[in-house]
């Protein structure tokens, strides 16, 4: 009997918008495709006085204009559509989103507007104001409930991105629990920052355990930019405690995903 059925997608130190993606196919009545994508600072050009977004404004350091913003939206939509293949994506988790509006714009001003998409998003307490979020094809997935799960490492004065938890029904039959992650970065050094990611992993494990206590056979999908790989302590704690990973892409590896940074 599976003690833990967890499908994990990981992205390690992502930087290139063209390549920072991972996807997995979950078997159901008919094959569907699920993806995760790090949008790499998808900020709206409007200045938000409550977040540190000044450089992503027309007058800021990066001269982030509305034209450049619209071009970025087009590029992201092309990647998502390419990942979806002929049948299109059923679900796409994303990170480095400034707010809900950028997701609304992505679905309004790009070819994705032709789809029947829903959005799940909560504002994060991250000091930069960047969030995680999820879009889903309403014909494939129906959301039952969702919430933002706080991640604040002990001793830290700052919150990191929440873990977005979404419960829904896949293809009208299978209940799927999705957890969208964006764990603390390696800024300041991998070893120094590691305890923060270990704590984020503990929060993720607690969420999964709470589901499995009620439903041992629950199907759980953890996706995100973990800023760590399978050999790191933050991920090992999920593997070393009896976790059984089910996957469809890499038979010799308990994770499906990409490993890409700065073109390497």
Short mmCIF file of C-alpha atoms in Angstrom, two decimals:
data_model
loop_
_atom_site.label_atom_id
_atom_site.label_comp_id
_atom_site.label_asym_id
_atom_site.label_seq_id
_atom_site.Cartn_x
_atom_site.Cartn_y
_atom_site.Cartn_z
CA UNK A 1 0.00 0.00 0.00
CA UNK A 2 1.27 3.49 -0.81
CA UNK A 3 1.85 5.48 2.36
CA UNK A 4 2.35 8.64 0.36
CA UNK A 5 1.36 9.21 -3.24
CA UNK A 6 3.05 12.43 -4.29
CA UNK A 7 3.76 13.60 -7.82
CA UNK A 8 6.50 16.23 -7.74
CA UNK A 9 7.67 18.67 -10.38
CA UNK A 10 10.81 20.62 -9.58
CA UNK A 11 12.61 23.54 -11.13
CA UNK A 12 16.12 24.29 -9.93
CA UNK A 13 17.60 27.81 -10.02
CA UNK A 14 15.55 29.01 -12.97
CA UNK A 15 16.48 32.07 -14.97
CA UNK A 16 15.60 31.64 -18.64
CA UNK A 17 11.96 32.28 -19.51
CA UNK A 18 12.30 30.12 -22.60
CA UNK A 19 13.37 27.04 -20.63
CA UNK A 20 12.17 27.30 -17.02
CA UNK A 21 9.36 24.81 -17.24
CA UNK A 22 8.40 21.32 -16.14
CA UNK A 23 5.45 19.21 -17.11
CA UNK A 24 3.93 15.83 -16.32
CA UNK A 25 1.04 13.84 -17.68
CA UNK A 26 -1.32 12.27 -15.15
CA UNK A 27 -3.33 9.28 -16.37
CA UNK A 28 -7.09 9.67 -16.19
CA UNK A 29 -10.08 8.78 -18.34
CA UNK A 30 -8.22 10.54 -21.14
CA UNK A 31 -4.67 11.84 -21.10
CA UNK A 32 -4.28 15.39 -19.84
CA UNK A 33 -1.23 17.59 -19.46
CA UNK A 34 -0.20 19.65 -16.44
CA UNK A 35 2.69 22.14 -16.34
CA UNK A 36 4.57 24.48 -14.08
CA UNK A 37 6.26 27.66 -15.33
CA UNK A 38 8.46 30.26 -13.68
CA UNK A 39 7.46 33.48 -15.44
CA UNK A 40 10.60 35.28 -14.21
CA UNK A 41 9.32 38.56 -12.81
CA UNK A 42 5.99 39.03 -14.52
CA UNK A 43 5.25 42.53 -13.25
CA UNK A 44 2.57 44.93 -14.41
CA UNK A 45 4.03 48.36 -15.33
CA UNK A 46 1.79 50.20 -12.88
CA UNK A 47 3.56 51.19 -9.67
CA UNK A 48 2.24 49.49 -6.54
CA UNK A 49 3.07 51.58 -3.47
CA UNK A 50 2.76 48.51 -1.21
CA UNK A 51 5.44 46.39 -2.91
CA UNK A 52 9.02 46.75 -4.13
CA UNK A 53 8.17 46.97 -7.82
CA UNK A 54 9.70 50.36 -8.66
CA UNK A 55 12.24 48.97 -11.12
CA UNK A 56 9.43 47.32 -13.11
CA UNK A 57 7.78 50.60 -14.08
CA UNK A 58 8.25 52.83 -17.15
CA UNK A 59 10.40 55.24 -15.12
CA UNK A 60 12.21 52.53 -13.17
CA UNK A 61 15.64 51.01 -13.60
CA UNK A 62 14.43 48.44 -16.14
CA UNK A 63 12.19 50.91 -18.04
CA UNK A 64 9.38 48.36 -17.92
CA UNK A 65 6.91 49.74 -20.47
CA UNK A 66 3.46 48.50 -21.39
CA UNK A 67 4.77 47.41 -24.77
CA UNK A 68 7.49 45.28 -23.21
CA UNK A 69 4.94 43.85 -20.78
CA UNK A 70 2.59 42.85 -23.61
CA UNK A 71 5.48 41.21 -25.50
CA UNK A 72 6.38 39.20 -22.40
CA UNK A 73 2.78 38.04 -22.08
CA UNK A 74 2.86 36.86 -25.70
CA UNK A 75 6.08 34.92 -25.11
CA UNK A 76 4.69 33.23 -22.00
CA UNK A 77 1.52 32.25 -23.83
CA UNK A 78 3.55 30.66 -26.64
CA UNK A 79 5.49 28.53 -24.16
CA UNK A 80 2.33 27.41 -22.38
CA UNK A 81 0.64 26.51 -25.65
CA UNK A 82 3.71 24.60 -26.81
CA UNK A 83 3.75 22.62 -23.58
CA UNK A 84 0.07 21.85 -24.00
CA UNK A 85 0.52 20.08 -27.32
CA UNK A 86 -2.46 19.33 -29.54
CA UNK A 87 -4.98 19.02 -26.72
CA UNK A 88 -3.72 21.98 -24.70
CA UNK A 89 -2.88 22.24 -21.02
CA UNK A 90 -5.38 21.27 -18.38
CA UNK A 91 -3.58 23.04 -15.53
CA UNK A 92 -0.57 25.37 -15.31
CA UNK A 93 0.98 26.49 -12.04
CA UNK A 94 3.16 29.60 -12.17
CA UNK A 95 5.41 31.67 -9.95
CA UNK A 96 7.00 35.14 -9.92
CA UNK A 97 3.65 36.79 -10.60
CA UNK A 98 3.14 40.30 -9.28
CA UNK A 99 -0.60 39.96 -8.78
CA UNK A 100 -3.82 38.51 -10.14
CA UNK A 101 -3.99 41.14 -12.87
CA UNK A 102 -0.99 39.72 -14.73
CA UNK A 103 -2.79 36.39 -14.99
CA UNK A 104 -5.96 38.11 -16.16
CA UNK A 105 -3.96 39.99 -18.79
CA UNK A 106 -2.24 36.76 -19.90
CA UNK A 107 -5.63 35.20 -20.53
CA UNK A 108 -7.10 38.32 -22.12
CA UNK A 109 -4.42 39.74 -24.41
CA UNK A 110 -2.84 36.58 -25.83
CA UNK A 111 -4.08 33.61 -27.88
CA UNK A 112 -4.92 31.94 -24.57
CA UNK A 113 -8.04 34.13 -24.65
CA UNK A 114 -9.60 31.48 -26.90
CA UNK A 115 -9.65 29.00 -24.01
CA UNK A 116 -12.08 28.49 -21.14
CA UNK A 117 -9.66 29.35 -18.33
CA UNK A 118 -10.11 29.86 -14.63
CA UNK A 119 -7.65 31.50 -12.21
CA UNK A 120 -6.62 30.67 -8.65
CA UNK A 121 -4.53 33.35 -6.95
CA UNK A 122 -3.91 34.81 -3.50
CA UNK A 123 -1.72 37.81 -2.67
CA UNK A 124 1.47 36.66 -0.99
CA UNK A 125 3.23 38.35 1.95
CA UNK A 126 6.52 38.21 0.03
CA UNK A 127 8.30 41.55 0.48
CA UNK A 128 8.76 41.95 -3.27
CA UNK A 129 5.10 41.30 -3.83
CA UNK A 130 5.57 38.27 -6.08
CA UNK A 131 3.12 35.40 -5.86
CA UNK A 132 2.34 31.92 -7.08
CA UNK A 133 -0.80 31.21 -9.03
CA UNK A 134 -2.60 28.68 -11.16
CA UNK A 135 -4.70 28.69 -14.32
CA UNK A 136 -6.87 25.78 -15.34
CA UNK A 137 -9.05 24.65 -18.21
CA UNK A 138 -12.59 24.53 -16.84
CA UNK A 139 -13.44 21.68 -19.23
CA UNK A 140 -10.80 19.47 -17.56
CA UNK A 141 -10.64 20.64 -13.96
CA UNK A 142 -13.19 21.93 -11.48
CA UNK A 143 -11.96 23.75 -8.38
CA UNK A 144 -13.60 22.69 -5.12
CA UNK A 145 -11.56 24.82 -2.72
CA UNK A 146 -8.31 26.76 -2.48
CA UNK A 147 -6.26 28.61 0.11
CA UNK A 148 -2.87 30.19 0.69
CA UNK A 149 -0.68 28.39 3.24
CA UNK A 150 1.74 30.65 5.10
CA UNK A 151 5.48 29.92 4.99
CA UNK A 152 7.50 31.89 7.54
CA UNK A 153 10.79 30.21 8.51
CA UNK A 154 11.60 30.37 12.26
CA UNK A 155 13.76 33.35 13.18
CA UNK A 156 12.98 35.14 9.92
CA UNK A 157 11.42 38.59 9.95
CA UNK A 158 10.18 38.14 6.42
CA UNK A 159 7.56 35.84 4.93
CA UNK A 160 8.36 33.98 1.77
CA UNK A 161 5.84 33.01 -0.88
CA UNK A 162 2.79 31.12 0.32
CA UNK A 163 2.15 27.56 -0.81
CA UNK A 164 -1.01 27.68 -2.90
CA UNK A 165 -3.27 24.71 -2.16
CA UNK A 166 -5.98 23.85 -4.67
CA UNK A 167 -8.39 20.92 -4.42
CA UNK A 168 -10.40 19.98 -7.47
CA UNK A 169 -11.90 17.31 -9.67
CA UNK A 170 -9.98 16.18 -12.74
CA UNK A 171 -11.93 15.08 -15.81
CA UNK A 172 -15.09 14.86 -13.75
CA UNK A 173 -13.95 11.86 -11.72
CA UNK A 174 -10.59 12.01 -9.92
CA UNK A 175 -9.97 14.33 -6.97
CA UNK A 176 -6.59 16.03 -7.26
CA UNK A 177 -4.81 18.03 -4.56
CA UNK A 178 -2.36 20.58 -6.03
CA UNK A 179 0.31 22.50 -4.10
CA UNK A 180 2.08 25.29 -5.98
CA UNK A 181 5.45 26.22 -4.44
CA UNK A 182 8.11 28.89 -4.78
CA UNK A 183 10.64 28.19 -2.05
CA UNK A 184 13.24 30.69 -0.73
CA UNK A 185 16.10 31.43 -3.09
CA UNK A 186 19.78 30.65 -2.58
CA UNK A 187 20.63 34.29 -2.11
CA UNK A 188 23.42 34.59 0.43
CA UNK A 189 24.67 31.08 -0.36
CA UNK A 190 23.06 27.67 -0.68
CA UNK A 191 24.19 26.47 2.75
CA UNK A 192 23.15 29.63 4.58
CA UNK A 193 19.73 29.73 2.97
CA UNK A 194 19.06 25.99 3.12
CA UNK A 195 17.17 26.02 6.47
CA UNK A 196 14.51 28.25 4.88
CA UNK A 197 13.88 25.73 2.12
CA UNK A 198 13.91 22.85 4.60
CA UNK A 199 11.20 24.67 6.54
CA UNK A 200 9.15 25.22 3.37
CA UNK A 201 9.45 21.48 2.71
CA UNK A 202 8.18 20.78 6.21
CA UNK A 203 5.13 22.95 5.56
CA UNK A 204 4.52 21.08 2.29
CA UNK A 205 4.86 17.70 4.04
CA UNK A 206 2.49 18.79 6.81
CA UNK A 207 -0.12 19.78 4.23
CA UNK A 208 0.23 16.47 2.40
CA UNK A 209 0.15 14.45 5.63
CA UNK A 210 -3.02 16.20 6.76
CA UNK A 211 -4.71 15.12 3.51
CA UNK A 212 -3.39 11.57 3.65
CA UNK A 213 -4.55 11.06 7.22
CA UNK A 214 -8.10 11.45 5.97
CA UNK A 215 -7.60 9.85 2.56
CA UNK A 216 -4.56 7.53 2.36
CA UNK A 217 -4.95 7.05 -1.39
CA UNK A 218 -5.23 10.76 -2.20
CA UNK A 219 -3.60 11.96 -5.41
CA UNK A 220 -1.32 14.89 -4.58
CA UNK A 221 0.64 17.00 -7.03
CA UNK A 222 3.42 19.23 -5.71
CA UNK A 223 4.78 21.58 -8.34
CA UNK A 224 7.00 24.62 -8.24
CA UNK A 225 10.36 26.29 -8.18
CA UNK A 226 11.96 24.64 -5.16
CA UNK A 227 15.43 26.14 -5.68
CA UNK A 228 16.74 22.69 -4.70
CA UNK A 229 17.10 19.31 -6.33
CA UNK A 230 16.38 15.73 -5.17
CA UNK A 231 19.75 15.49 -3.41
CA UNK A 232 19.14 18.47 -1.14
CA UNK A 233 17.85 18.16 2.41
CA UNK A 234 14.64 20.08 1.69
CA UNK A 235 13.59 17.47 -0.87
CA UNK A 236 15.22 14.47 0.80
CA UNK A 237 12.98 14.91 3.84
CA UNK A 238 10.03 14.14 1.58
CA UNK A 239 11.70 11.07 0.12
CA UNK A 240 13.31 9.62 3.26
CA UNK A 241 10.11 9.35 5.27
CA UNK A 242 8.36 6.69 3.25
CA UNK A 243 7.18 8.87 0.41
CA UNK A 244 6.24 6.97 -2.73
CA UNK A 245 6.49 9.07 -5.87
CA UNK A 246 4.34 8.29 -8.88
CA UNK A 247 5.42 9.84 -12.16
CA UNK A 248 5.23 9.33 -15.88
CA UNK A 249 8.17 11.10 -17.44
CA UNK A 250 11.43 9.83 -15.96
CA UNK A 251 11.17 6.17 -14.86
CA UNK A 252 14.54 6.20 -13.04
CA UNK A 253 13.96 9.49 -11.23
CA UNK A 254 11.33 10.29 -8.55
CA UNK A 255 10.91 13.77 -10.01
CA UNK A 256 9.87 15.13 -13.35
CA UNK A 257 11.29 18.48 -14.28
CA UNK A 258 13.94 20.66 -15.79
CA UNK A 259 17.27 21.85 -14.46
CA UNK A 260 18.34 25.05 -16.16
CA UNK A 261 20.17 28.19 -15.13
CA UNK A 262 21.69 31.02 -17.19
CA UNK A 263 21.92 28.89 -20.32
CA UNK A 264 23.80 26.00 -18.67
#
